[in-house]
Coordinates of C-alpha atoms in Angstrom, one line a residue:
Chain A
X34 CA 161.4 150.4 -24.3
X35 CA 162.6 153.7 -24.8
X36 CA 160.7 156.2 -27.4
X37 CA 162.0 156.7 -30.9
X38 CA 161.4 159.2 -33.0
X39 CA 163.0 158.9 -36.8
X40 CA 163.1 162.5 -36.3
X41 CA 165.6 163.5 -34.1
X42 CA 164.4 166.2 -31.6
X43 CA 165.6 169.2 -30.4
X44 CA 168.6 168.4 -27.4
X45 CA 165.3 169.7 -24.8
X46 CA 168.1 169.7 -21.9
X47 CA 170.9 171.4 -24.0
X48 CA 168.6 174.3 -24.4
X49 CA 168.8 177.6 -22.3
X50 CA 165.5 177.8 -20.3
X51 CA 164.1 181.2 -20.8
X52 CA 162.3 180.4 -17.2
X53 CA 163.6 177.9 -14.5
X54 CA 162.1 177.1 -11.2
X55 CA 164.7 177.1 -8.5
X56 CA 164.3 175.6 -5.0
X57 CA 162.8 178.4 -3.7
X58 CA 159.9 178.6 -6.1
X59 CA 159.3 175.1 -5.5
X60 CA 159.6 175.8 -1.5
X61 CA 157.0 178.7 -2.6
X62 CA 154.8 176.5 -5.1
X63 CA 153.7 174.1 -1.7
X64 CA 154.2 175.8 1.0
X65 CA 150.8 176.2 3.0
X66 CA 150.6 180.0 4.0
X67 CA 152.3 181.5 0.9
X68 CA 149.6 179.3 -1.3
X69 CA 147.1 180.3 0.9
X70 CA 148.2 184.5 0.3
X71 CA 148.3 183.4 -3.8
X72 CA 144.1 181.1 -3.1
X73 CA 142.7 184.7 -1.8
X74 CA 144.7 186.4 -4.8
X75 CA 144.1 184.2 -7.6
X76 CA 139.7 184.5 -6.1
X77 CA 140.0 188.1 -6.0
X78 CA 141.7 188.0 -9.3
X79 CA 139.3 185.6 -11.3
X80 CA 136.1 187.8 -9.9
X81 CA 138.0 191.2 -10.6
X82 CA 138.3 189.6 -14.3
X83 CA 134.9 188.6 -14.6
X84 CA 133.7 191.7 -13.2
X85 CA 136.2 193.4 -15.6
X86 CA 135.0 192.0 -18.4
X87 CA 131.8 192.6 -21.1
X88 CA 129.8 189.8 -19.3
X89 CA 126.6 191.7 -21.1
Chain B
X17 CA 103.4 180.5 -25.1
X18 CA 106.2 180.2 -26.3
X19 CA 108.2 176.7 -27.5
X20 CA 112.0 176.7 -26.5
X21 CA 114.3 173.4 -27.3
X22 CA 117.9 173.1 -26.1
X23 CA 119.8 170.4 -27.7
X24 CA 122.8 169.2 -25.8
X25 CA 122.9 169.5 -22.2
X26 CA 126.9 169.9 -21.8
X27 CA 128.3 173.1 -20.6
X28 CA 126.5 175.3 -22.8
X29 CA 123.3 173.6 -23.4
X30 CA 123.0 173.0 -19.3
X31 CA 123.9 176.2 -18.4
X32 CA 121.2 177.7 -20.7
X33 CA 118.7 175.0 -19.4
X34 CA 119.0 176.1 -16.1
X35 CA 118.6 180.1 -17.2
X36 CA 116.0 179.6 -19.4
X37 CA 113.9 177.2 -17.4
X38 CA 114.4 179.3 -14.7
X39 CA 112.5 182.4 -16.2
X40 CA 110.5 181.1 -18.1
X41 CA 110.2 177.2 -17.3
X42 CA 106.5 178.3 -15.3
X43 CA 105.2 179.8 -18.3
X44 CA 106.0 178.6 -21.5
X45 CA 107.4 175.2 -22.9
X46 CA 111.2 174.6 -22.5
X47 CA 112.8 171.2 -23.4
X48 CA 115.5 169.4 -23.5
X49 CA 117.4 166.6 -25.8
X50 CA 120.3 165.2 -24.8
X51 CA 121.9 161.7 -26.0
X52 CA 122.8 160.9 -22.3
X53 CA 120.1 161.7 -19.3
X54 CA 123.7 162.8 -17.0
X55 CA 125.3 165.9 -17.5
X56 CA 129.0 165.3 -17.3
X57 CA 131.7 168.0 -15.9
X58 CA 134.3 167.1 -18.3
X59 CA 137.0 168.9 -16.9
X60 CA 137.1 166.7 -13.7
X61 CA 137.4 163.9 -16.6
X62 CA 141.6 164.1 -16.2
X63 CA 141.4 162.6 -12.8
X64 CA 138.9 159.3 -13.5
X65 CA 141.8 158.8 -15.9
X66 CA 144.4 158.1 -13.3
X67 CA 141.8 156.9 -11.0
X68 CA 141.9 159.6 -8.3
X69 CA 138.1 160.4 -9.4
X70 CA 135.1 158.2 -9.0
X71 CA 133.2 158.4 -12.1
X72 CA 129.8 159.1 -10.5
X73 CA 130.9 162.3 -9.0
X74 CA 131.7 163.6 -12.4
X75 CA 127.9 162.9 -13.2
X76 CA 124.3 165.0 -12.5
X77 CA 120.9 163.3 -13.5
X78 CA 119.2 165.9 -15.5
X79 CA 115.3 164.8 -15.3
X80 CA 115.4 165.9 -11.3
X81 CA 116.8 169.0 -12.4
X82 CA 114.8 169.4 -14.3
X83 CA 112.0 168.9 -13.6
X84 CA 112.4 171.3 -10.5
X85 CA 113.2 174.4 -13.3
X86 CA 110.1 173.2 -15.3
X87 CA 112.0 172.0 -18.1
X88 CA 110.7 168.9 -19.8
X89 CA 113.6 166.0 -20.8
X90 CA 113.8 164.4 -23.8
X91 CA 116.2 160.9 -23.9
X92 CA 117.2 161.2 -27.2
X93 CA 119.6 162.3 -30.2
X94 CA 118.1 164.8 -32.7
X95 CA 118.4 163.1 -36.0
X96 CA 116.0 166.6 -38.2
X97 CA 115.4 169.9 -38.5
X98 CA 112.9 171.4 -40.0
X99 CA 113.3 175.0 -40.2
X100 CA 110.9 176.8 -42.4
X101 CA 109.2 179.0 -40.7
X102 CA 105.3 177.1 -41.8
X103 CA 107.1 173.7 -40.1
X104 CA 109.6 174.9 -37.4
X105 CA 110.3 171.3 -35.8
X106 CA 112.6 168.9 -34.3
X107 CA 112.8 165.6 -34.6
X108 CA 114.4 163.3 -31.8
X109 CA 114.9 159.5 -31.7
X110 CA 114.6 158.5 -28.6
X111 CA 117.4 156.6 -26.4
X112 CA 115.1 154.1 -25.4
X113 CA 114.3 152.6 -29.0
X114 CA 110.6 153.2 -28.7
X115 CA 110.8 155.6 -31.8
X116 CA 111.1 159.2 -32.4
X117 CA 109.5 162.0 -31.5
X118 CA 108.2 165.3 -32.8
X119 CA 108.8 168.8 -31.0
X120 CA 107.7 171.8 -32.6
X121 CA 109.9 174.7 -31.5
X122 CA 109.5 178.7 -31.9
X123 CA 113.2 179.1 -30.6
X124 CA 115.9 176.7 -31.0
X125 CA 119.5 176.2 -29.5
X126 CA 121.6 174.1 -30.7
X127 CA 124.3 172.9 -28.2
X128 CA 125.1 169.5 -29.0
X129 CA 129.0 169.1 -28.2
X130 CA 132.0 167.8 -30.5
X131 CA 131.1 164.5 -32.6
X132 CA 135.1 163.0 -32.0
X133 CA 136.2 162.3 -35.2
X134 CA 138.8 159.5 -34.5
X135 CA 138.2 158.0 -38.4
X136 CA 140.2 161.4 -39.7
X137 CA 143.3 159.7 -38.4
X138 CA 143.6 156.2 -39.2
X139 CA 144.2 153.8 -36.2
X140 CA 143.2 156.0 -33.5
X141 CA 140.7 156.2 -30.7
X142 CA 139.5 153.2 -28.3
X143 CA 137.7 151.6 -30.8
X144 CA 141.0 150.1 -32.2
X145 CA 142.3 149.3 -28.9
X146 CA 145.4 151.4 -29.8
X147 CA 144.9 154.8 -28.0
X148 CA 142.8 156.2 -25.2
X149 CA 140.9 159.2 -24.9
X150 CA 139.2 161.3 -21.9
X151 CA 136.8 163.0 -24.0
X152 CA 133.3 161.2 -22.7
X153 CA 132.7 159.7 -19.7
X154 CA 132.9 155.6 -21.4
X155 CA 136.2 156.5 -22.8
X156 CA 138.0 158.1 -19.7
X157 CA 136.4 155.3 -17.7
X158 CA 138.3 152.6 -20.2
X159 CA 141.4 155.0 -20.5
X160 CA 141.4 154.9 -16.5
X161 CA 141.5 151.0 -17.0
X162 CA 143.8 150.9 -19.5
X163 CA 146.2 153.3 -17.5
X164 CA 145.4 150.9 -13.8
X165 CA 146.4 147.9 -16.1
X166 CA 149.9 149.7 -16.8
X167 CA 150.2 150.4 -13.5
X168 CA 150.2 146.8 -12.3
X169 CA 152.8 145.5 -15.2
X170 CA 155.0 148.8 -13.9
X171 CA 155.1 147.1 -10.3
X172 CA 155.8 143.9 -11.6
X173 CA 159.4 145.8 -12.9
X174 CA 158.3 146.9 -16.8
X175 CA 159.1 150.3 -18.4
X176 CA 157.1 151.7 -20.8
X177 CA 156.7 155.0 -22.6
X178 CA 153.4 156.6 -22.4
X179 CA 152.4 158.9 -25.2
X180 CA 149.4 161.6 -24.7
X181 CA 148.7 164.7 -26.6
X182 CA 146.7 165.4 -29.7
X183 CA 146.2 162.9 -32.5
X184 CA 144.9 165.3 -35.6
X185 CA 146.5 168.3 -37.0
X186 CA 143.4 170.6 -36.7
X187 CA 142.7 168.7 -32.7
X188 CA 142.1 170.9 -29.7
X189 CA 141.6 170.6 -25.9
X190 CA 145.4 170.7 -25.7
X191 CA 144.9 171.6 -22.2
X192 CA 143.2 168.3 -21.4
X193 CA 146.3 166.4 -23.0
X194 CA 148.7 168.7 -20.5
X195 CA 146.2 168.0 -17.1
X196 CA 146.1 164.3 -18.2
X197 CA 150.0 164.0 -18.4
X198 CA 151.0 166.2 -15.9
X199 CA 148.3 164.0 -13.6
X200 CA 150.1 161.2 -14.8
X201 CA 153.0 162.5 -13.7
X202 CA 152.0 163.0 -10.3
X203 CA 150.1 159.4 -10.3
X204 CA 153.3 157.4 -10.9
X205 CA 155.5 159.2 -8.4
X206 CA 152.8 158.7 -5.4
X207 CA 153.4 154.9 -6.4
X208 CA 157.3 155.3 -6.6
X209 CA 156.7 154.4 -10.3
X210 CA 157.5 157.6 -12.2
X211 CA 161.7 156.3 -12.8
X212 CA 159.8 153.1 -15.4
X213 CA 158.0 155.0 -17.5
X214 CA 159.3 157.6 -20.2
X215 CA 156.1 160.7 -20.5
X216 CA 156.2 162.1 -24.2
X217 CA 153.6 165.2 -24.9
X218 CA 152.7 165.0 -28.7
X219 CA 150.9 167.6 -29.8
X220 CA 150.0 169.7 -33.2
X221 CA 150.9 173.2 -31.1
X222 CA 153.7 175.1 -32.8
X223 CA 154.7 175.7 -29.2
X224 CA 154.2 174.0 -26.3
X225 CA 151.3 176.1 -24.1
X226 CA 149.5 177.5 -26.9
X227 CA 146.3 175.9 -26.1
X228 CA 145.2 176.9 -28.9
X229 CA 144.4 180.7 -28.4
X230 CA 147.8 181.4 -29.6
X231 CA 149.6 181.0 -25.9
X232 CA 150.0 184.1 -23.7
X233 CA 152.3 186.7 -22.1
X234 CA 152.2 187.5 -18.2
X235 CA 154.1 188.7 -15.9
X236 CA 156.1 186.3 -13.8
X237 CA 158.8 187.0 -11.2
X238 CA 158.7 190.7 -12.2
X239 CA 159.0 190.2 -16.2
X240 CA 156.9 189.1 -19.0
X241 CA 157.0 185.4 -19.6
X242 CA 155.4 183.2 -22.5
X243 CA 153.3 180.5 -21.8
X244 CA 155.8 178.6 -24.0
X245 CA 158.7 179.3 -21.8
X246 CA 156.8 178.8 -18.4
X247 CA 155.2 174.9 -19.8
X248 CA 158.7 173.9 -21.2
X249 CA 159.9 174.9 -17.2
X250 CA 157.0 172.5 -16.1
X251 CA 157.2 170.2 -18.4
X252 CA 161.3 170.3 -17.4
X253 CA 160.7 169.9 -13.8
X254 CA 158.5 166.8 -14.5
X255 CA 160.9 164.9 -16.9
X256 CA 158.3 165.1 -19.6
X257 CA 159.5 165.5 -23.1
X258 CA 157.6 167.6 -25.5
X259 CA 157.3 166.6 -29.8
X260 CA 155.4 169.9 -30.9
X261 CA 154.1 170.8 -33.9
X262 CA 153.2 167.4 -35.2
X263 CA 150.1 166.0 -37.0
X264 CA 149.8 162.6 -36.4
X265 CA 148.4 160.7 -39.6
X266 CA 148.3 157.1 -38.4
X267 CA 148.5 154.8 -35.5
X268 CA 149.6 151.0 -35.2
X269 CA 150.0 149.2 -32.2
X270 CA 153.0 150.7 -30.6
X271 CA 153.5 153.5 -33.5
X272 CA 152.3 156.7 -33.8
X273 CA 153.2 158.4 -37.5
X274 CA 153.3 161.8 -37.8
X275 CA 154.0 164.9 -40.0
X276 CA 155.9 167.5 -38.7
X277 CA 155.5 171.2 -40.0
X278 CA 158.3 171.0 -42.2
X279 CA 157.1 168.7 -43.9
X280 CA 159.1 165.8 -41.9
X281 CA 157.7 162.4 -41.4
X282 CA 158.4 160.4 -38.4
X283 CA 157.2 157.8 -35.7
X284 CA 156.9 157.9 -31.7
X285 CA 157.0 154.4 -30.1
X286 CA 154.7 153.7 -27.0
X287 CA 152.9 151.4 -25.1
X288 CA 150.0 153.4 -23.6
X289 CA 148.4 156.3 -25.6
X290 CA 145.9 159.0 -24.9
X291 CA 145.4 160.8 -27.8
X292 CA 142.8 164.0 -28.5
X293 CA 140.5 163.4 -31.9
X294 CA 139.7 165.9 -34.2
X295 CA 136.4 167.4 -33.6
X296 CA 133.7 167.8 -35.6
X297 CA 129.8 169.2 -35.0
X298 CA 127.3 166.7 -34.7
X299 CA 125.4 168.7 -37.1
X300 CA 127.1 165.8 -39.9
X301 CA 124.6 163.7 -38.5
X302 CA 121.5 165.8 -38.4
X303 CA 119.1 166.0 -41.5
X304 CA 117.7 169.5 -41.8
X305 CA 114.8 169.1 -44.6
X306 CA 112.4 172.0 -46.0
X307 CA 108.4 171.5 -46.5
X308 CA 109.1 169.1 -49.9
X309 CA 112.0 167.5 -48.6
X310 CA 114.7 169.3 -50.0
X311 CA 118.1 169.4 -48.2
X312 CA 118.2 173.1 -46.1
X313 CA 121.8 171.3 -44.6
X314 CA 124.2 174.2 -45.4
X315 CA 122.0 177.2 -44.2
X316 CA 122.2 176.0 -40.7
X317 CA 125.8 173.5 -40.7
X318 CA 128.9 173.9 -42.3
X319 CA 130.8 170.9 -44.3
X320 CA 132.4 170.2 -40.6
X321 CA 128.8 170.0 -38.8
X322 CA 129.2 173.2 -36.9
X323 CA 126.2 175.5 -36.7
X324 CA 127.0 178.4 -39.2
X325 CA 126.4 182.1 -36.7
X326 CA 127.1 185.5 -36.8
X327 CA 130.3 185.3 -37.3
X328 CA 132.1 186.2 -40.7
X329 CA 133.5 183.6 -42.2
X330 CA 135.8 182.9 -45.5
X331 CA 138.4 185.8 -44.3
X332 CA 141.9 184.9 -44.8
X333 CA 143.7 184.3 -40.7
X334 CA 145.5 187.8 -41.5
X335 CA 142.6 189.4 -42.0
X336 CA 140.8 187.4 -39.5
X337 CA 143.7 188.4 -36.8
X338 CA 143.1 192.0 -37.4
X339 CA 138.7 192.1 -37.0
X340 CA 137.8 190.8 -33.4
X341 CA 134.5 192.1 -34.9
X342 CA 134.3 188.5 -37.2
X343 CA 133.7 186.8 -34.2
X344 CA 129.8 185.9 -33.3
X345 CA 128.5 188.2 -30.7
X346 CA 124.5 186.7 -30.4
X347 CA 125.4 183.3 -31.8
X348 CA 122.7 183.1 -34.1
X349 CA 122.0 181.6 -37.6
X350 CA 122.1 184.4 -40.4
X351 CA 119.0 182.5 -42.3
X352 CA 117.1 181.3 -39.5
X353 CA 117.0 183.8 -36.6
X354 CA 115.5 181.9 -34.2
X355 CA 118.1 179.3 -34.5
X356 CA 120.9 180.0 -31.9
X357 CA 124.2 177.6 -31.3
X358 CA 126.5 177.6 -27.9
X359 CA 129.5 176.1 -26.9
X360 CA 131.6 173.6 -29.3
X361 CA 128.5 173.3 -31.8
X362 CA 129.5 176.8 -32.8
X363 CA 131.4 177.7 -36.6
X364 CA 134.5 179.3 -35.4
X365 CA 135.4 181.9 -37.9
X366 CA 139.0 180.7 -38.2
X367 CA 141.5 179.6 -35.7
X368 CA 143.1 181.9 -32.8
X369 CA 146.7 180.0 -33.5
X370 CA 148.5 181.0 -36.6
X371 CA 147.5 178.1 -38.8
X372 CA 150.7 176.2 -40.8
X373 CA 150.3 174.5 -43.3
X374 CA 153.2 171.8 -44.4
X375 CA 154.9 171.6 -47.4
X376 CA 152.8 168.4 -48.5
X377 CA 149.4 170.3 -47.5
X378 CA 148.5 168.8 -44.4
X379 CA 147.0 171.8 -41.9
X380 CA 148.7 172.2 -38.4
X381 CA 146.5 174.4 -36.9
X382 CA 144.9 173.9 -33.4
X383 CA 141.5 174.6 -33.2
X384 CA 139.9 177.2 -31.1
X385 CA 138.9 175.8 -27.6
X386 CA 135.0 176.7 -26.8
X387 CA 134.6 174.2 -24.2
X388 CA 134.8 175.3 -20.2
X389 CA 134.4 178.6 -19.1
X390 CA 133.2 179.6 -22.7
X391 CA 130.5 177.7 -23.3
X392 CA 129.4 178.4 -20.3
X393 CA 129.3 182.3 -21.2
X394 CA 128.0 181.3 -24.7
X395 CA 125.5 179.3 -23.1
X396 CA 124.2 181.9 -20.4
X397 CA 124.1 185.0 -23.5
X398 CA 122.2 182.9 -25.8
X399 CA 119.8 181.8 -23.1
X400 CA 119.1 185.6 -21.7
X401 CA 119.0 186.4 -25.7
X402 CA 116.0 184.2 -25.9
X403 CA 114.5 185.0 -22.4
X404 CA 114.5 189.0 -24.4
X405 CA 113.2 187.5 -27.6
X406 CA 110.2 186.1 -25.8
X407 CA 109.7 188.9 -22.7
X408 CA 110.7 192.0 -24.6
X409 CA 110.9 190.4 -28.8
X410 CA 114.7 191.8 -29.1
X411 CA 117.6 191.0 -27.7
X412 CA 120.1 192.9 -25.3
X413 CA 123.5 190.9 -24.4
X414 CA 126.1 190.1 -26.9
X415 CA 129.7 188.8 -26.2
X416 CA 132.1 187.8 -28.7
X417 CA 135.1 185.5 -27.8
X418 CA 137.4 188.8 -28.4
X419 CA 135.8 190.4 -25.4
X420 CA 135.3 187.3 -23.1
X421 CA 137.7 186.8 -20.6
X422 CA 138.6 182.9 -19.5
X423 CA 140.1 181.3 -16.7
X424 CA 141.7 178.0 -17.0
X425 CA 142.8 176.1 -13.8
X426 CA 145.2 172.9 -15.3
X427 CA 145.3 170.4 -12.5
X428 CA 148.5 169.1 -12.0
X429 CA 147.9 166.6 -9.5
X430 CA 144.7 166.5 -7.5
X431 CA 146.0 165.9 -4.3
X432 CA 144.8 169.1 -1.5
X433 CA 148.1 168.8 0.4
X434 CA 150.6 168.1 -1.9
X435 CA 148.9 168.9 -5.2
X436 CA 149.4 171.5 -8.0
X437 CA 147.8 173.3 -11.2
X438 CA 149.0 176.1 -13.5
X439 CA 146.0 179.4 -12.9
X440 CA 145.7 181.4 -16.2
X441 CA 143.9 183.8 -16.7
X442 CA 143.1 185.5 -20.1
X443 CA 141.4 188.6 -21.6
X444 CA 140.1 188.3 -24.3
X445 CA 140.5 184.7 -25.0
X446 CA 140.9 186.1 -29.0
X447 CA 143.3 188.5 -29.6
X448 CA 141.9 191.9 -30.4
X449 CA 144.7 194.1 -31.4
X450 CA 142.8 197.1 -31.9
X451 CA 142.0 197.7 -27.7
X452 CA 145.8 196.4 -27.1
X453 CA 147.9 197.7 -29.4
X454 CA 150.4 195.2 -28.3
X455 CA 152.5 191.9 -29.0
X456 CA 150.0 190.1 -27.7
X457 CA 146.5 191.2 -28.5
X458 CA 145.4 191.0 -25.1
X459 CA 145.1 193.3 -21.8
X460 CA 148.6 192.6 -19.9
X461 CA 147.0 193.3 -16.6
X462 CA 144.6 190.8 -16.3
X463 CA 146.6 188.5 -18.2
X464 CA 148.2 186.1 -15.5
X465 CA 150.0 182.6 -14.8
X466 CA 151.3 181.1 -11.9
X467 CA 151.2 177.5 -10.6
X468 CA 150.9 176.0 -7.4
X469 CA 149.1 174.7 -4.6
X470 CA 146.9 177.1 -4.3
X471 CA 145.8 176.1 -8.1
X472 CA 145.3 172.4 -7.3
X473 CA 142.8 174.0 -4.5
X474 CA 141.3 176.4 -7.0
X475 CA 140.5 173.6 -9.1
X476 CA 138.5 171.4 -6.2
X477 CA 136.7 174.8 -5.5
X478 CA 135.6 174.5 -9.4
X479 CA 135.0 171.0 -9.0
X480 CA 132.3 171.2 -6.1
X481 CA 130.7 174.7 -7.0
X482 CA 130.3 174.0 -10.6
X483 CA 128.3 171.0 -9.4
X484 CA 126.3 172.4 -7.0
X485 CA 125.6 175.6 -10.0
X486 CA 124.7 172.7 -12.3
X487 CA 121.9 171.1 -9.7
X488 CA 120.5 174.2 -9.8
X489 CA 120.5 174.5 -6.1
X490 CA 119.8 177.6 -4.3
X491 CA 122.0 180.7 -5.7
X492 CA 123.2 179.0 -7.7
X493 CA 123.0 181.8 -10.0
X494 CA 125.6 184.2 -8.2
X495 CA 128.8 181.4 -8.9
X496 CA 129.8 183.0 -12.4
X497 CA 130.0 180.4 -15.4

C-alpha cells in the first residue's frame, strides 16, 4: 500500500543534506542536563525577545 | 458607560476579554459572543489527535470566567451588524434556539476565528469521511478516532500510508500539519508500529519549513541554517517524505489530486488523511445592514470574510515586501473607527511567502499565520486600544506584524522524558527589510532554532501556563501572550 505519486519526486535520499544530525546531536537532543542548560536558555531567550520587542 | 462587545473568544477575542473586563468589566458593559461557551487552546489540539491528550484539558468554560472579570456571556453566533453610527448594534442568535438577541455596542471587536472552508477543495474535510482535520475541537476528537482505528488494523499486521499536510493552495497553519505528523511519528514507534505505515507531508509550501512567514535563517552549529535545510534533516531522521509545493484540488477515497507549481498534475495514494482547509473569515456569514437596509458588507469584510483594517491593501507582493508599514498597526476598520478586528478575523495585506502562481492560474501561496502567539498580541493591543479610547478617548499602543516578534514551540512528541519539539523564534514575524538590510528581513540575533528535549518541556510549560493565563487566575497578567 505504498504512496504513488504520477509525479515522480525528487530522489529525497540522493540529495546532499545541507544539515545532518549525527549521533552526537541526537546524544545532545535527549540528554537530561544538556536539555536542561538549552530549557533555562531557550526561557531566558523567549523573555529577552519579548522584552526586545515593540510590545507597545 | 460605555458598551464593549468582543466577538470570538479564541486566542485573540479571550485574551482581550480578560484585559478589557479586567479594567473596565466594574464599570461599564463588556460582553461576549462566542459560538461555543469553552474556550479551546488549539495548539494542544496535535496531541488529542494521537490520543496522548484528553480533550477536556484542552477546554476552559468561559461563563465562570467570566463572570469573575465582570464580563457578561452571550451563547451565540453573530448573524448582523449594524454600524451606522444612529444604530451601532449587534445582532446574535443564540446557541440555545430560543431566538436572537440585540446588543447595542459603542466599541466593537471582531475576533471570530477562521470559517474552514473545506468546500474550496472538493472531497475534503470530515464531512466526506475522506480526510481529517485538527482544526476544532469535534474534528480533532473524530481525527483522534479515526487515527486509534488505524492503529488497531496496524496491530492486526496492515500497512498503510498516512497523508497529512495542507489541502488548499492558499491553506496555512502548516505548522499544525508538521506537529501532527511529527506526533504521529512519535505515536507509532512508542507502539513498535512506525515500520507499517509510510508518513507523506503534502503541503502548498515552496519549501518545506516555511510556515508561511517565508521560513527563516539562524544560526545552528556555528553557521546560518534555513529552516528548509534544518525540517528536511527532521523530517530525514523520522523517515517522513516531504511533496512541497502542491495545491491539492480534489480528494477521492484513497486519492488526493493535486497541482504542482509547474503546472504538473498528480495524485498521492493514502489511507488516512489529515488535511488543513483553506480559511476564510466568518465575516461571509455575517449581514452588516445600514438604517434602510442597504448592504454596508464591504466597508467592514472583504470578498474572503476578513475584517478590512488599517492595513493597505491592493499593493503588488513586491511592493508589499518592501513597506512593513502596510501592515495594520491598531487593527481598526478605516470607515467605522470603533470597529476593531484581532487574530485570524483580520485582512492580511498580502502574504509573507512569495506567492506562485502556476501556469494554469491556480495560486500557491500560504497564507500568513495570525493564530498563537499573534493573536494573542493582536488581541491584548486592540483591547488596551479600547481601554484608552474609553479612559483617555485616544489610543496609545500600536504593533504591526513587522515589529512583533513570535515564538513557536512544534511539539514533536509530547512525552517529558523522551519527547522533542523544534523552538523558533522569530523577529519580526514579517520581513521588514528596511531595519535588516539583510537576506532575510529579520534581526539574526534573536532569530533562533533548535530542537530537543528541552522543547517538548517548553511546550508543557505553554500548555499549563497558558491555561492558567486564560482562567484568569491570579497574575495571570505577568505570563506574556
Amino acid at each position: 500500500m505504498a504512496a504513488q505519486t504520477s509525479h515522480p519526486q525528487q530522489d529525497q535520499a540522493a540529495k546532499k543534506p545541507a544539515v545532518e544530525f549525527t549521533p552526537r546531536d541526537r546524544f545532545l537532543m535527549n540528554n537530561k542536563l544538556y536539555q536542561l542548560w538549552r530549557f533555562i536558555v531557550l526561557n531566558i531567550k523567549i523573555l529577552k525577545a519579548v522584552d526586545h520587542s515593540k510590545r507597545s | 458607560m460605555a458598551k464593549i462587545v468582543i466577538v470570538g473568544a479564541g486566542f485573540a477575542g479571550h485574551t482581550a476579554a480578560l484585559y478589557i473586563g479586567h479594567h473596565l468589566g466594574k464599570k461599564h458593559e463588556v460582553t461576549v459572543v462566542n459560538k461555543y461557551d469553552y474556550f479551546l487552546f488549539v495548539p494542544s489540539l496535535v496531541w488529542v489527535g494521537v490520543g496522548r491528550m484528553d480533550p477536556k484539558k484542552t477546554i476552559i468554560q468561559l461563563e465562570p470566567v467570566y463572570r469573575r472579570k465582570h464580563v457578561r456571556f452571550v451563547h451565540g453566533s453573530l448573524t448582523e451588524i449594524h454600524p451606522e453610527p444612529e444604530e451601532q448594534f449587534v445582532v446574535v442568535k443564540k446557541a440555545d434556539g430560543s431566538g436572537t438577541v440585540r446588543l447595542d455596542y459603542d466599541y466593537l471587536l471582531i475576533a471570530t476565528g477562521p470559517y474552514l472552508n473545506f468546500d474550496a477543495t472538493p472531497g475534503l474535510g470530515p464531512h466526506t469521511g475522506n480526510t481529517y482535520s485538527i482544526c476544532n475541537l469535534e474534528h480533532a476528537v473524530q481525527t483522534r478516532d479515526a487515527y486509534l482505528e488505524w492503529v488497531k488494523r496496524l496491530e492486526t499486521g496492515a500497512r498503510a500510508t498516512f497523508v497529512i499536510g495542507t489541502g488548499h493552495g492558499t491553506a496555512t497553519c502548516q505548522g499544525a500539519a508538521v506537529e501532527y505528523i511529527t506526533n504521529i511519528h512519535k505515536d507509532l514507534v512508542r507502539r513498535g508500529l512506525r515500520d507499517r505505515v509510510e508518513l507523506i507531508y503534502l503541503s502548498n509550501e515552496p519549501a518545506l519549513g516555511d510556515f508561511g512567514i517565508r521560513g527563516i535563517r539562524a544560526r545552528y552549529k556555528g553557521r546560518l541554517v534555513s529552516s528548509a535545510d534544518f525540517m528536511e534533516a527532521v523530517f530525514r531522521d523520522f523517515g517522513i517524505k516531504w511533496e512541497i509545493g502542491k495545491a491539492v484540488k480534489k480528494v477521492e477515497p484513497g486519492r488526493i489530486y493535486w497541482e504542482d507549481m509547474n503546472g504538473n498534475f498528480g495524485e498521492t495514494r493514502y489511507d488516512f488523511a489529515m488535511l488543513i482547509p483553506q480559511f476564510k473569515g466568518q465575516g461571509i456569514h455575517v449581514k452588516v445592514l445600514g438604517p434602510n437596509g442597504e448592504d454596508l458588507h464591504d466597508r467592514i469584510f472583504n470578498a474572503s470574510g476578513f475584517v478590512i483594517v488599517d492595513g493597505i491593501y491592493g499593493l503588488p507582493f513586491e511592493r508589499l515586501e518592501r513597506n512593513p508599514d502596510a501592515w495594520p498597526a491598531v487593527y481598526q476598520n478605516p470607515y467605522y473607527p470603533n470597529i476593531f478586528a484581532a487574530g485570524i478575523a483580520f485582512a492580511p495585506p498580502g502574504p509573507i511567502s512569495v506567492p506562485h502562481t502556476t501556469p494554469n492560474g491556480t495560486k500557491i501561496a500560504p497564507a500568513p499565520p495570525r493564530t498563537g502567539m499573534i493573536s494573542g498580541i493582536i488581541g491584548r493591543i486592540v483591547a488596551l486600544n479600547i481601554i484608552d479610547l474609553v479612559k483617555k478617548g485616544r489610543m496609545t499602543h500600536d504593533e504591526r506584524m513587522s515589529e512583533m516578534f513570535a515564538a513557536c514551540v512544534a511539539s514533536m512528541g509530547d512525552s517529558l522524558w523522551d519527547g522533542s519539539a523544534v523552538v523558533i523564534v522569530v523577529y519580526p514575524v514579517v520581513p521588514d527589510f528596511r531595519r535588516y538590510p539583510n537576506e532575510e528581513g529579520r534581526d539574526l540575533f534573536v532569530t533562533h532554532m533548535e530542537m530537543g528535549l528541552s522543547g517538548a518541556w517548553m511546550k508543557a510549560l505553554i500548555h499549563y501556563t497558558f491555561m492558567y493565563k486564560f482562567h484568569g487566575y491570579p497574575g495571570w497578567r505577568i505570563i506574556p501572550e
